[in-house]
Amino acid sequence: MNKEQPIGIFDSGLGGLSVYKELKRLLPQEKFVDFGDTARVPYGNKSSEVIRRYAFEIAYFLAQKRIKLLVVACNTASSIALNELENAFRFPVVGVVQSAAMEVGKLEKISRIGIIGTSRTIKSATYQNLIKSRLSHVEILAKPCPLFVPIIEEGLFESRVLDETMDFYLNDMRKRKIEVLILGCTHYPLIEKKIMDYFNEKVKLINPGFSAALRVKTILGENNLLNDTEGYDEFFLSDEQENFQKIARDFLGFDIPEVCIIKENLI
Amino acid sequence: MNKEQPIGIFDSGLGGLSVYKELKRLLPQEKFVDFGDTARVPYGNKSSEVIRRYAFEIAYFLAQKRIKLLVVACNTASSIALNELENAFRFPVVGVVQSAAMEVGKLEKISRIGIIGTSRTIKSATYQNLIKSRLSHVEILAKPCPLFVPIIEEGLFESRVLDETMDFYLNDMRKRKIEVLILGCTHYPLIEKKIMDYFNEKVKLINPGFSAALRVKTILGENNLLNDTEGYDEFFLSDEQENFQKIARDFLGFDIPEVCIIKENLI
């Protein structure tokens, strides 16, 4: 392993760009290889077995790119497949879920935490178990919110549809005065401000993409693998994505130079 | 080809059950083999090339079940892949889109038609072109409505979220007084009543699943392939589906005896 090798990132779709954004901000000297599984998106309502198979296919693909570390940017895949990926590959594997749980575990004087994510992420209870193992006294309110992703992809940031959906999903958490809310899906940072408004600013939001970026920096530093020459990033998708540049801009605030579409089966 | 052979049906997910329901009602003597591609659902925002690949994989799978006719129950796959499937296989291939367009083509004194469906279905313009070729004078309002499927899958039939979403998508069609509305996605028949209410009953709804069932009956009759002994239907999915029996009941009004999960790659 040497410091010039790239960092691999994957997500079920384009949501991983919100994680890439945090990594790029914290580690501008690194080279990234980003994979979005747009041909099979979303993972959130699929079985653990199928999610595991997809995660392995992509990890093999990225391993061939000689990555020095893998970031599982998908909350669902992190919840389901992280241990197996760690056991299979020699490079370190960083999951957004595990990183966010570590960050939350360090918070003090917290009594009530909310978690939102896909059905599979919430049902796996990975977030809940990891947090409970660190903060046993804390009360956890976990809620699958499958409508947020399609609403964000429709671009309905300012709409009665989003307002009603937020109220439907988050009303109980607001009433019960959660102090921390984990945005357990890569799309959710795009409605961060709306969520803050909904809670009248009275909640601390955790963006697992940021937690993962911190974790990656620590691991690379400890292993003397931080790069020092700026890199050229690569982007792969398993299918074309309509309005890709527009969506990328929504996520990143800047354009992506070029995207390579891998349409054949991955292995 | 003989009359005892089954009829194949496929859809991107469970929505095909609404088409199966119409077929079963009209042709109770037939044996059906139904495939739902739950591992890769939804198709509606994927590229034509990927949708075509998935459609062919499933058609090959069903061909091995010795079907006498194939119903493409997915509006998106019908829009994209029907001609290629017809060219590749010897059995007749019936698409929901083509069947609905034929039915609409027979309507008289119609001046304004609405079509709702996935992004890919609407963007392919297959519905629009087929209808224009039959009713050249007619005005067509076509609208992609990607939020309806996840709302239906959340079971939010009576909710402000659905009300606001209907108003967001259908307001313009109501204002412009469409006379006919094609429910161009297999999930939409589940909110048929809500849509009728929204239009104050002043619209004729076309359910392409019903159109396809009529078309299948005609084709089998013409070819002397109508079965006369009751059959035992088979159900295949490419992934487990949480709450499958509940969803099946929402679609069908009855339970499905047994489902076989095909988790390996299809070909």
Short mmCIF file of C-alpha atoms in Angstrom, two decimals:
data_model
loop_
_atom_site.label_atom_id
_atom_site.label_comp_id
_atom_site.label_asym_id
_atom_site.label_seq_id
_atom_site.Cartn_x
_atom_site.Cartn_y
_atom_site.Cartn_z
CA MET A 1 0.00 0.00 0.00
CA ASN A 2 1.35 3.43 -0.81
CA LYS A 3 0.06 6.96 -0.37
CA GLU A 4 -0.40 7.65 -4.11
CA GLN A 5 -3.09 4.97 -4.44
CA PRO A 6 -6.67 6.24 -4.67
CA ILE A 7 -9.50 6.01 -2.14
CA GLY A 8 -12.55 4.05 -3.36
CA ILE A 9 -16.09 5.21 -2.60
CA PHE A 10 -19.34 3.51 -3.47
CA ASP A 11 -23.03 4.11 -3.09
CA SER A 12 -26.23 2.57 -4.45
CA GLY A 13 -26.76 5.62 -6.64
CA LEU A 14 -25.73 9.24 -6.78
CA GLY A 15 -26.18 9.91 -3.06
CA GLY A 16 -22.55 8.96 -2.49
CA LEU A 17 -21.64 12.32 -3.94
CA SER A 18 -22.64 13.93 -0.63
CA VAL A 19 -20.01 11.73 1.03
CA TYR A 20 -17.44 12.42 -1.69
CA LYS A 21 -18.04 16.12 -1.07
CA GLU A 22 -17.08 15.81 2.60
CA LEU A 23 -14.03 13.67 1.78
CA LYS A 24 -12.85 16.06 -0.91
CA ARG A 25 -13.26 19.03 1.44
CA LEU A 26 -11.26 17.38 4.23
CA LEU A 27 -8.72 15.60 2.02
CA PRO A 28 -8.21 17.69 -1.12
CA GLN A 29 -4.83 16.04 -1.78
CA GLU A 30 -6.33 12.59 -2.24
CA LYS A 31 -7.34 10.89 -5.47
CA PHE A 32 -10.83 9.32 -5.39
CA VAL A 33 -12.50 6.60 -7.45
CA ASP A 34 -16.24 6.89 -7.02
CA PHE A 35 -18.79 4.24 -8.05
CA GLY A 36 -22.60 4.79 -8.14
CA ASP A 37 -24.74 1.71 -8.77
CA THR A 38 -27.40 3.60 -10.73
CA ALA A 39 -28.49 0.42 -12.60
CA ARG A 40 -29.74 -1.16 -9.39
CA VAL A 41 -30.57 1.83 -7.20
CA PRO A 42 -32.16 1.91 -4.60
CA TYR A 43 -30.82 -0.67 -2.13
CA GLY A 44 -33.04 0.48 0.74
CA ASN A 45 -35.90 -1.95 0.22
CA LYS A 46 -33.88 -4.96 -0.96
CA SER A 47 -32.85 -8.02 1.02
CA SER A 48 -29.58 -8.31 2.95
CA GLU A 49 -28.41 -11.11 0.67
CA VAL A 50 -28.87 -9.09 -2.50
CA ILE A 51 -27.31 -5.95 -0.97
CA ARG A 52 -24.31 -8.01 0.13
CA ARG A 53 -23.90 -9.44 -3.38
CA TYR A 54 -24.02 -5.98 -4.96
CA ALA A 55 -21.58 -4.55 -2.39
CA PHE A 56 -19.06 -7.32 -3.08
CA GLU A 57 -19.29 -6.91 -6.84
CA ILE A 58 -18.51 -3.22 -6.53
CA ALA A 59 -15.76 -3.72 -3.96
CA TYR A 60 -14.04 -6.19 -6.35
CA PHE A 61 -14.36 -3.66 -9.15
CA LEU A 62 -12.76 -0.96 -6.98
CA ALA A 63 -10.09 -3.34 -5.68
CA GLN A 64 -8.92 -3.66 -9.28
CA LYS A 65 -8.41 0.11 -9.26
CA ARG A 66 -5.79 -0.51 -6.56
CA ILE A 67 -7.48 1.53 -3.86
CA LYS A 68 -5.74 2.01 -0.51
CA LEU A 69 -9.00 2.36 1.44
CA LEU A 70 -12.70 1.79 0.72
CA VAL A 71 -15.49 4.09 1.90
CA VAL A 72 -18.91 2.44 1.89
CA ALA A 73 -20.87 5.63 1.35
CA CYS A 74 -24.23 3.87 1.28
CA ASN A 75 -25.89 3.70 4.70
CA THR A 76 -27.84 0.58 3.70
CA ALA A 77 -24.76 -1.28 2.45
CA SER A 78 -22.76 -0.15 5.52
CA SER A 79 -25.48 -1.48 7.81
CA ILE A 80 -25.59 -4.86 6.09
CA ALA A 81 -22.22 -5.69 4.57
CA LEU A 82 -19.42 -3.90 6.42
CA ASN A 83 -18.07 -6.78 8.50
CA GLU A 84 -17.99 -9.13 5.51
CA LEU A 85 -16.17 -6.56 3.38
CA GLU A 86 -13.61 -5.98 6.15
CA ASN A 87 -13.01 -9.72 6.38
CA ALA A 88 -12.59 -10.13 2.63
CA PHE A 89 -10.26 -7.27 1.70
CA ARG A 90 -6.83 -6.17 2.91
CA PHE A 91 -7.47 -2.43 2.62
CA PRO A 92 -9.30 -0.67 5.46
CA VAL A 93 -13.07 -0.35 4.94
CA VAL A 94 -14.86 2.68 6.40
CA GLY A 95 -18.66 2.66 6.67
CA VAL A 96 -20.75 5.80 7.06
CA VAL A 97 -22.93 4.12 9.66
CA GLN A 98 -20.01 2.98 11.84
CA SER A 99 -18.33 6.39 11.54
CA ALA A 100 -21.48 8.28 12.55
CA ALA A 101 -22.09 5.93 15.47
CA MET A 102 -18.52 6.55 16.67
CA GLU A 103 -19.06 10.31 16.50
CA VAL A 104 -22.38 10.12 18.34
CA GLY A 105 -20.80 7.84 20.94
CA LYS A 106 -18.54 10.69 21.99
CA LEU A 107 -21.39 13.11 22.69
CA GLU A 108 -22.06 13.85 26.32
CA LYS A 109 -25.26 14.55 28.22
CA ILE A 110 -27.46 13.26 25.45
CA SER A 111 -30.64 11.45 26.35
CA ARG A 112 -32.66 11.14 23.12
CA ILE A 113 -31.36 10.40 19.61
CA GLY A 114 -33.30 10.14 16.36
CA ILE A 115 -32.20 8.11 13.32
CA ILE A 116 -33.75 8.36 9.87
CA GLY A 117 -32.84 6.20 6.88
CA THR A 118 -34.11 3.59 4.43
CA SER A 119 -36.29 0.69 5.58
CA ARG A 120 -33.37 -1.73 5.39
CA THR A 121 -30.97 0.54 7.30
CA ILE A 122 -33.43 1.04 10.15
CA LYS A 123 -34.53 -2.60 10.17
CA SER A 124 -30.95 -3.88 10.33
CA ALA A 125 -30.65 -2.04 13.69
CA THR A 126 -26.93 -1.53 13.05
CA TYR A 127 -27.08 2.15 14.03
CA GLN A 128 -29.18 1.35 17.08
CA ASN A 129 -26.87 -1.44 18.30
CA LEU A 130 -23.66 0.51 17.73
CA ILE A 131 -25.00 3.53 19.62
CA LYS A 132 -26.42 1.43 22.45
CA SER A 133 -23.04 -0.25 22.91
CA ARG A 134 -21.50 3.20 23.48
CA LEU A 135 -24.34 5.08 25.17
CA SER A 136 -26.40 2.46 26.92
CA HIS A 137 -28.65 4.95 28.73
CA VAL A 138 -29.78 6.80 25.61
CA GLU A 139 -33.28 6.56 24.13
CA ILE A 140 -33.29 5.94 20.38
CA LEU A 141 -36.12 6.81 18.00
CA ALA A 142 -35.51 5.20 14.62
CA LYS A 143 -37.76 5.84 11.63
CA PRO A 144 -37.57 4.62 8.02
CA CYS A 145 -38.32 7.53 5.67
CA PRO A 146 -38.44 6.05 2.14
CA LEU A 147 -40.18 9.08 0.58
CA PHE A 148 -37.39 11.58 1.20
CA VAL A 149 -35.11 10.21 -1.54
CA PRO A 150 -37.64 10.35 -4.41
CA ILE A 151 -38.79 13.81 -3.25
CA ILE A 152 -35.19 15.05 -3.28
CA GLU A 153 -34.63 13.46 -6.70
CA GLU A 154 -37.75 15.27 -7.95
CA GLY A 155 -36.07 18.49 -6.78
CA LEU A 156 -39.04 19.37 -4.54
CA PHE A 157 -36.97 21.21 -1.93
CA GLU A 158 -39.54 23.97 -1.47
CA SER A 159 -42.94 22.26 -1.65
CA ARG A 160 -46.02 21.32 0.33
CA VAL A 161 -45.24 17.71 -0.60
CA LEU A 162 -41.94 17.87 1.32
CA ASP A 163 -43.51 19.82 4.21
CA GLU A 164 -46.29 17.24 4.64
CA THR A 165 -43.83 14.36 4.32
CA MET A 166 -41.50 15.87 6.93
CA ASP A 167 -44.42 16.31 9.27
CA PHE A 168 -45.54 12.71 8.64
CA TYR A 169 -42.10 11.26 9.41
CA LEU A 170 -40.63 13.65 11.98
CA ASN A 171 -43.58 14.88 14.00
CA ASP A 172 -43.13 12.31 16.74
CA MET A 173 -39.38 13.03 17.06
CA ARG A 174 -40.05 16.76 17.37
CA LYS A 175 -42.73 16.20 20.01
CA ARG A 176 -40.40 13.96 21.99
CA LYS A 177 -37.61 16.54 21.75
CA ILE A 178 -34.73 14.53 20.34
CA GLU A 179 -31.41 16.32 20.80
CA VAL A 180 -29.48 14.65 17.99
CA LEU A 181 -30.69 13.42 14.58
CA ILE A 182 -28.59 11.14 12.37
CA LEU A 183 -29.19 11.76 8.66
CA GLY A 184 -28.83 8.06 7.86
CA CYS A 185 -29.08 8.27 4.07
CA THR A 186 -26.73 10.08 1.70
CA HIS A 187 -29.53 12.17 0.17
CA TYR A 188 -30.68 13.73 3.42
CA PRO A 189 -27.95 16.38 3.73
CA LEU A 190 -29.68 18.07 0.79
CA ILE A 191 -32.70 18.86 3.00
CA GLU A 192 -30.61 19.58 6.10
CA LYS A 193 -31.78 23.19 6.27
CA LYS A 194 -35.46 22.24 5.93
CA ILE A 195 -35.05 19.68 8.72
CA MET A 196 -33.33 22.25 10.94
CA ASP A 197 -36.25 24.63 10.34
CA TYR A 198 -38.74 21.88 11.14
CA PHE A 199 -37.04 21.37 14.51
CA ASN A 200 -36.80 25.14 15.08
CA GLU A 201 -33.01 24.75 15.12
CA LYS A 202 -33.33 22.73 18.34
CA VAL A 203 -31.51 19.62 17.17
CA LYS A 204 -27.94 18.69 16.32
CA LEU A 205 -27.72 17.01 12.93
CA ILE A 206 -25.13 14.31 12.25
CA ASN A 207 -24.02 13.92 8.64
CA PRO A 208 -22.43 10.44 8.40
CA GLY A 209 -20.52 11.52 5.29
CA PHE A 210 -18.64 14.05 7.40
CA SER A 211 -18.09 11.47 10.15
CA ALA A 212 -16.65 9.08 7.55
CA ALA A 213 -14.31 11.75 6.17
CA LEU A 214 -12.92 12.37 9.69
CA ARG A 215 -12.45 8.64 10.15
CA VAL A 216 -10.65 8.24 6.82
CA LYS A 217 -8.28 11.08 7.69
CA THR A 218 -7.46 9.45 11.03
CA ILE A 219 -6.84 5.99 9.54
CA LEU A 220 -4.67 7.28 6.69
CA GLY A 221 -2.72 9.47 9.11
CA GLU A 222 -2.08 6.60 11.52
CA ASN A 223 -0.83 4.44 8.65
CA ASN A 224 1.24 7.15 7.04
CA LEU A 225 -0.87 6.91 3.91
CA LEU A 226 -1.98 10.53 3.50
CA ASN A 227 -1.24 11.70 -0.02
CA ASP A 228 0.60 14.95 -0.68
CA THR A 229 0.16 15.55 -4.40
CA GLU A 230 -3.21 16.57 -5.75
CA GLY A 231 -5.07 13.82 -7.62
CA TYR A 232 -7.44 13.44 -10.52
CA ASP A 233 -10.72 11.78 -9.49
CA GLU A 234 -12.63 9.17 -11.47
CA PHE A 235 -16.39 8.59 -11.55
CA PHE A 236 -18.11 5.36 -12.58
CA LEU A 237 -21.83 4.62 -12.83
CA SER A 238 -23.52 1.32 -13.69
CA ASP A 239 -26.11 3.17 -15.79
CA GLU A 240 -26.61 6.54 -17.37
CA GLN A 241 -28.40 9.02 -15.18
CA GLU A 242 -30.66 11.63 -16.60
CA ASN A 243 -29.74 15.12 -15.45
CA PHE A 244 -26.55 13.78 -13.92
CA GLN A 245 -24.76 17.12 -13.99
CA LYS A 246 -27.73 18.90 -12.43
CA ILE A 247 -27.98 16.32 -9.65
CA ALA A 248 -24.20 16.40 -9.14
CA ARG A 249 -24.39 20.17 -8.76
CA ASP A 250 -27.23 19.83 -6.22
CA PHE A 251 -25.00 17.51 -4.20
CA LEU A 252 -21.60 19.10 -4.69
CA GLY A 253 -22.06 22.68 -5.70
CA PHE A 254 -19.69 22.06 -8.62
CA ASP A 255 -19.55 20.11 -11.89
CA ILE A 256 -17.97 16.70 -12.38
CA PRO A 257 -15.62 16.60 -15.37
CA GLU A 258 -16.33 13.17 -16.80
CA VAL A 259 -18.24 10.01 -15.96
CA CYS A 260 -17.63 6.49 -17.21
CA ILE A 261 -20.63 4.18 -17.56
CA ILE A 262 -19.97 0.49 -16.85
CA LYS A 263 -22.99 -1.23 -18.39
CA GLU A 264 -21.85 -4.84 -18.38
CA ASN A 265 -22.45 -7.01 -15.36
CA LEU A 266 -19.77 -6.14 -12.87
CA ILE A 267 -18.32 -9.62 -12.44
CA MET B 1 -47.70 -24.16 -29.16
CA ASN B 2 -50.62 -25.73 -27.32
CA LYS B 3 -53.37 -24.35 -25.12
CA GLU B 4 -52.15 -26.01 -21.89
CA GLN B 5 -48.94 -23.95 -21.90
CA PRO B 6 -48.83 -21.07 -19.41
CA ILE B 7 -48.94 -17.33 -20.05
CA GLY B 8 -45.83 -15.43 -18.87
CA ILE B 9 -46.10 -12.05 -17.15
CA PHE B 10 -43.31 -9.81 -15.97
CA ASP B 11 -42.89 -6.49 -14.26
CA SER B 12 -40.02 -4.56 -12.68
CA GLY B 13 -41.43 -5.28 -9.22
CA LEU B 14 -44.72 -6.21 -7.63
CA GLY B 15 -46.84 -3.82 -9.71
CA GLY B 16 -47.37 -6.55 -12.28
CA LEU B 17 -49.82 -8.07 -9.82
CA SER B 18 -52.37 -5.44 -10.85
CA VAL B 19 -52.05 -6.75 -14.42
CA TYR B 20 -52.16 -10.38 -13.28
CA LYS B 21 -55.39 -9.53 -11.44
CA GLU B 22 -57.07 -8.34 -14.65
CA LEU B 23 -55.79 -11.35 -16.61
CA LYS B 24 -56.96 -13.80 -13.96
CA ARG B 25 -60.38 -12.17 -13.83
CA LEU B 26 -60.84 -12.32 -17.59
CA LEU B 27 -59.10 -15.67 -18.16
CA PRO B 28 -59.61 -17.79 -15.03
CA GLN B 29 -58.92 -20.99 -16.98
CA GLU B 30 -55.37 -20.01 -17.84
CA LYS B 31 -52.16 -20.91 -16.02
CA PHE B 32 -49.86 -17.95 -15.34
CA VAL B 33 -46.14 -17.69 -14.61
CA ASP B 34 -45.47 -14.31 -13.06
CA PHE B 35 -42.02 -12.74 -12.59
CA GLY B 36 -41.31 -9.61 -10.50
CA ASP B 37 -37.78 -8.15 -10.74
CA THR B 38 -37.68 -6.98 -7.14
CA ALA B 39 -33.84 -7.09 -7.04
CA ARG B 40 -33.61 -4.30 -9.60
CA VAL B 41 -36.86 -2.40 -9.13
CA PRO B 42 -37.64 0.32 -10.23
CA TYR B 43 -36.99 0.53 -13.97
CA GLY B 44 -38.61 3.95 -14.38
CA ASN B 45 -35.49 6.08 -14.03
CA LYS B 46 -33.01 3.74 -15.73
CA SER B 47 -31.64 3.92 -19.27
CA SER B 48 -33.23 2.23 -22.28
CA GLU B 49 -30.20 -0.02 -22.71
CA VAL B 50 -30.32 -1.33 -19.16
CA ILE B 51 -34.10 -1.80 -19.25
CA ARG B 52 -33.77 -3.74 -22.52
CA ARG B 53 -31.10 -6.00 -20.98
CA TYR B 54 -33.26 -6.73 -17.93
CA ALA B 55 -36.35 -7.39 -20.10
CA PHE B 56 -34.45 -9.88 -22.26
CA GLU B 57 -33.02 -11.73 -19.26
CA ILE B 58 -36.51 -12.20 -17.84
CA ALA B 59 -38.06 -13.12 -21.19
CA TYR B 60 -35.41 -15.86 -21.60
CA PHE B 61 -36.20 -17.11 -18.11
CA LEU B 62 -39.93 -17.26 -18.90
CA ALA B 63 -39.29 -18.80 -22.33
CA GLN B 64 -37.74 -21.74 -20.48
CA LYS B 65 -41.07 -22.15 -18.69
CA ARG B 66 -42.57 -22.88 -22.14
CA ILE B 67 -45.00 -19.97 -22.17
CA LYS B 68 -47.43 -19.61 -25.09
CA LEU B 69 -47.63 -15.81 -24.78
CA LEU B 70 -45.72 -13.11 -22.89
CA VAL B 71 -47.36 -10.12 -21.22
CA VAL B 72 -44.96 -7.25 -20.55
CA ALA B 73 -46.81 -5.89 -17.54
CA CYS B 74 -44.30 -3.11 -16.92
CA ASN B 75 -45.20 0.14 -18.67
CA THR B 76 -41.55 1.21 -18.78
CA ALA B 77 -40.33 -2.07 -20.31
CA SER B 78 -43.28 -2.06 -22.77
CA SER B 79 -42.37 1.46 -23.86
CA ILE B 80 -38.73 0.58 -24.43
CA ALA B 81 -38.34 -3.07 -25.35
CA LEU B 82 -41.52 -4.40 -26.96
CA ASN B 83 -40.44 -4.43 -30.60
CA GLU B 84 -37.13 -6.12 -29.80
CA LEU B 85 -38.88 -8.80 -27.71
CA GLU B 86 -41.37 -9.44 -30.53
CA ASN B 87 -38.51 -9.83 -32.98
CA ALA B 88 -36.59 -12.20 -30.74
CA PHE B 89 -39.25 -14.67 -29.59
CA ARG B 90 -41.75 -16.88 -31.40
CA PHE B 91 -44.58 -16.48 -28.89
CA PRO B 92 -46.80 -13.37 -29.12
CA VAL B 93 -45.71 -10.51 -26.86
CA VAL B 94 -48.40 -8.21 -25.46
CA GLY B 95 -47.39 -4.88 -23.92
CA VAL B 96 -49.57 -2.90 -21.53
CA VAL B 97 -48.68 0.35 -23.32
CA GLN B 98 -49.58 -0.91 -26.78
CA SER B 99 -52.81 -2.49 -25.49
CA ALA B 100 -53.93 0.71 -23.76
CA ALA B 101 -53.08 2.81 -26.82
CA MET B 102 -55.22 0.46 -28.97
CA GLU B 103 -58.12 0.83 -26.56
CA VAL B 104 -57.80 4.62 -26.46
CA GLY B 105 -57.53 4.69 -30.26
CA LYS B 106 -61.09 3.37 -30.48
CA LEU B 107 -62.58 6.15 -28.37
CA GLU B 108 -64.65 8.69 -30.24
CA LYS B 109 -65.15 12.42 -29.75
CA ILE B 110 -62.15 12.77 -27.48
CA SER B 111 -60.10 15.92 -27.67
CA ARG B 112 -57.78 15.86 -24.64
CA ILE B 113 -55.97 12.85 -23.14
CA GLY B 114 -53.70 12.70 -20.09
CA ILE B 115 -50.95 10.14 -19.54
CA ILE B 116 -49.14 9.57 -16.25
CA GLY B 117 -46.22 7.17 -15.71
CA THR B 118 -42.56 6.89 -14.82
CA SER B 119 -39.99 9.33 -16.21
CA ARG B 120 -38.73 6.78 -18.72
CA THR B 121 -42.22 5.79 -19.94
CA ILE B 122 -43.19 9.42 -20.55
CA LYS B 123 -39.82 10.33 -22.04
CA SER B 124 -39.88 7.40 -24.49
CA ALA B 125 -43.04 8.99 -25.99
CA THR B 126 -44.28 5.51 -26.93
CA TYR B 127 -47.78 6.19 -25.58
CA GLN B 128 -47.85 9.61 -27.23
CA ASN B 129 -46.75 8.31 -30.65
CA LEU B 130 -49.08 5.30 -30.65
CA ILE B 131 -52.07 7.47 -29.74
CA LYS B 132 -51.17 10.21 -32.24
CA SER B 133 -50.96 7.60 -35.01
CA ARG B 134 -54.58 6.64 -34.27
CA LEU B 135 -56.09 9.96 -33.12
CA SER B 136 -54.06 12.61 -34.85
CA HIS B 137 -56.32 15.51 -33.76
CA VAL B 138 -56.11 14.76 -30.06
CA GLU B 139 -54.21 16.91 -27.56
CA ILE B 140 -51.97 14.88 -25.22
CA LEU B 141 -50.80 15.98 -21.77
CA ALA B 142 -48.09 13.63 -20.53
CA LYS B 143 -46.61 13.87 -17.04
CA PRO B 144 -44.00 11.78 -15.23
CA CYS B 145 -45.17 11.13 -11.64
CA PRO B 146 -42.30 9.31 -9.90
CA LEU B 147 -43.62 9.94 -6.38
CA PHE B 148 -46.84 7.95 -6.71
CA VAL B 149 -45.13 4.54 -6.56
CA PRO B 150 -43.20 5.11 -3.29
CA ILE B 151 -46.28 6.72 -1.72
CA ILE B 152 -48.40 3.68 -2.66
CA GLU B 153 -45.68 1.35 -1.35
CA GLU B 154 -45.71 3.31 1.93
CA GLY B 155 -49.45 2.54 2.09
CA LEU B 156 -50.31 6.27 2.32
CA PHE B 157 -53.63 5.95 0.52
CA GLU B 158 -55.40 8.39 2.85
CA SER B 159 -52.89 11.12 3.60
CA ARG B 160 -52.09 14.77 3.08
CA VAL B 161 -48.85 13.59 1.43
CA LEU B 162 -50.84 11.87 -1.34
CA ASP B 163 -53.31 14.77 -1.62
CA GLU B 164 -50.51 17.31 -2.06
CA THR B 165 -48.68 15.06 -4.50
CA MET B 166 -51.82 14.53 -6.60
CA ASP B 167 -52.37 18.25 -6.69
CA PHE B 168 -48.74 18.82 -7.69
CA TYR B 169 -48.89 16.36 -10.58
CA LEU B 170 -52.51 16.52 -11.76
CA ASN B 171 -53.58 20.11 -11.21
CA ASP B 172 -52.79 21.19 -14.74
CA MET B 173 -54.65 18.23 -16.28
CA ARG B 174 -57.71 18.97 -14.17
CA LYS B 175 -57.66 22.64 -15.14
CA ARG B 176 -57.35 21.76 -18.80
CA LYS B 177 -60.23 19.28 -18.50
CA ILE B 178 -58.74 16.10 -19.90
CA GLU B 179 -61.46 13.58 -20.75
CA VAL B 180 -59.35 10.43 -20.54
CA LEU B 181 -56.43 9.58 -18.25
CA ILE B 182 -54.14 6.62 -18.86
CA LEU B 183 -52.80 5.10 -15.63
CA GLY B 184 -49.43 4.34 -17.22
CA CYS B 185 -47.82 2.51 -14.32
CA THR B 186 -48.97 -0.73 -12.71
CA HIS B 187 -49.20 0.79 -9.24
CA TYR B 188 -51.64 3.52 -10.17
CA PRO B 189 -54.83 1.41 -10.21
CA LEU B 190 -54.41 1.29 -6.41
CA ILE B 191 -55.17 5.02 -6.19
CA GLU B 192 -57.82 4.94 -8.94
CA LYS B 193 -60.58 6.05 -6.59
CA LYS B 194 -58.52 8.94 -5.20
CA ILE B 195 -57.75 10.10 -8.73
CA MET B 196 -61.43 9.89 -9.70
CA ASP B 197 -62.29 12.01 -6.66
CA TYR B 198 -59.61 14.53 -7.58
CA PHE B 199 -61.19 14.94 -11.02
CA ASN B 200 -64.71 15.06 -9.48
CA GLU B 201 -65.51 11.88 -11.45
CA LYS B 202 -65.17 13.88 -14.68
CA VAL B 203 -62.55 11.71 -16.34
CA LYS B 204 -62.47 8.25 -17.87
CA LEU B 205 -59.57 6.20 -16.48
CA ILE B 206 -57.77 3.66 -18.65
CA ASN B 207 -56.14 0.75 -16.80
CA PRO B 208 -53.58 -0.73 -19.23
CA GLY B 209 -53.65 -4.02 -17.31
CA PHE B 210 -57.29 -4.42 -18.28
CA SER B 211 -56.53 -3.41 -21.89
CA ALA B 212 -53.77 -6.04 -22.00
CA ALA B 213 -56.09 -8.74 -20.62
CA LEU B 214 -58.61 -8.01 -23.41
CA ARG B 215 -55.83 -8.17 -25.98
CA VAL B 216 -54.51 -11.49 -24.65
CA LYS B 217 -58.00 -13.00 -24.80
CA THR B 218 -58.38 -11.87 -28.43
CA ILE B 219 -54.99 -13.22 -29.52
CA LEU B 220 -55.43 -16.58 -27.80
CA GLY B 221 -58.96 -16.89 -29.21
CA GLU B 222 -57.82 -16.14 -32.76
CA ASN B 223 -55.07 -18.75 -32.47
CA ASN B 224 -57.24 -21.36 -30.81
CA LEU B 225 -54.99 -21.27 -27.74
CA LEU B 226 -57.52 -20.55 -24.99
CA ASN B 227 -57.14 -23.08 -22.21
CA ASP B 228 -60.12 -24.94 -20.80
CA THR B 229 -58.83 -26.59 -17.64
CA GLU B 230 -58.06 -24.49 -14.60
CA GLY B 231 -54.35 -23.96 -13.94
CA TYR B 232 -52.01 -23.56 -11.01
CA ASP B 233 -50.11 -20.26 -11.16
CA GLU B 234 -46.44 -19.75 -10.32
CA PHE B 235 -44.79 -16.65 -8.86
CA PHE B 236 -41.10 -15.76 -9.09
CA LEU B 237 -39.25 -12.79 -7.62
CA SER B 238 -35.59 -11.85 -8.04
CA ASP B 239 -35.42 -10.81 -4.38
CA GLU B 240 -37.39 -11.23 -1.21
CA GLN B 241 -39.92 -8.53 -0.60
CA GLU B 242 -40.81 -7.39 2.85
CA ASN B 243 -44.55 -7.51 3.50
CA PHE B 244 -45.06 -9.38 0.24
CA GLN B 245 -48.37 -10.90 1.31
CA LYS B 246 -49.69 -7.54 2.51
CA ILE B 247 -48.71 -5.84 -0.74
CA ALA B 248 -50.13 -8.74 -2.78
CA ARG B 249 -53.41 -8.35 -0.91
CA ASP B 250 -53.44 -4.59 -1.60
CA PHE B 251 -53.07 -5.36 -5.30
CA LEU B 252 -55.18 -8.48 -5.64
CA GLY B 253 -57.62 -8.64 -2.78
CA PHE B 254 -56.47 -12.21 -2.13
CA ASP B 255 -53.39 -14.11 -0.95
CA ILE B 256 -50.78 -15.73 -3.16
CA PRO B 257 -50.02 -19.32 -2.15
CA GLU B 258 -46.27 -19.53 -2.67
CA VAL B 259 -43.44 -17.48 -4.12
CA CYS B 260 -40.10 -18.68 -5.42
CA ILE B 261 -37.10 -16.36 -5.05
CA ILE B 262 -34.50 -16.53 -7.85
CA LYS B 263 -31.47 -14.86 -6.34
CA GLU B 264 -28.77 -15.81 -8.82
CA ASN B 265 -28.13 -13.68 -11.85
CA LEU B 266 -30.81 -14.57 -14.34
CA ILE B 267 -28.58 -15.58 -17.25
#
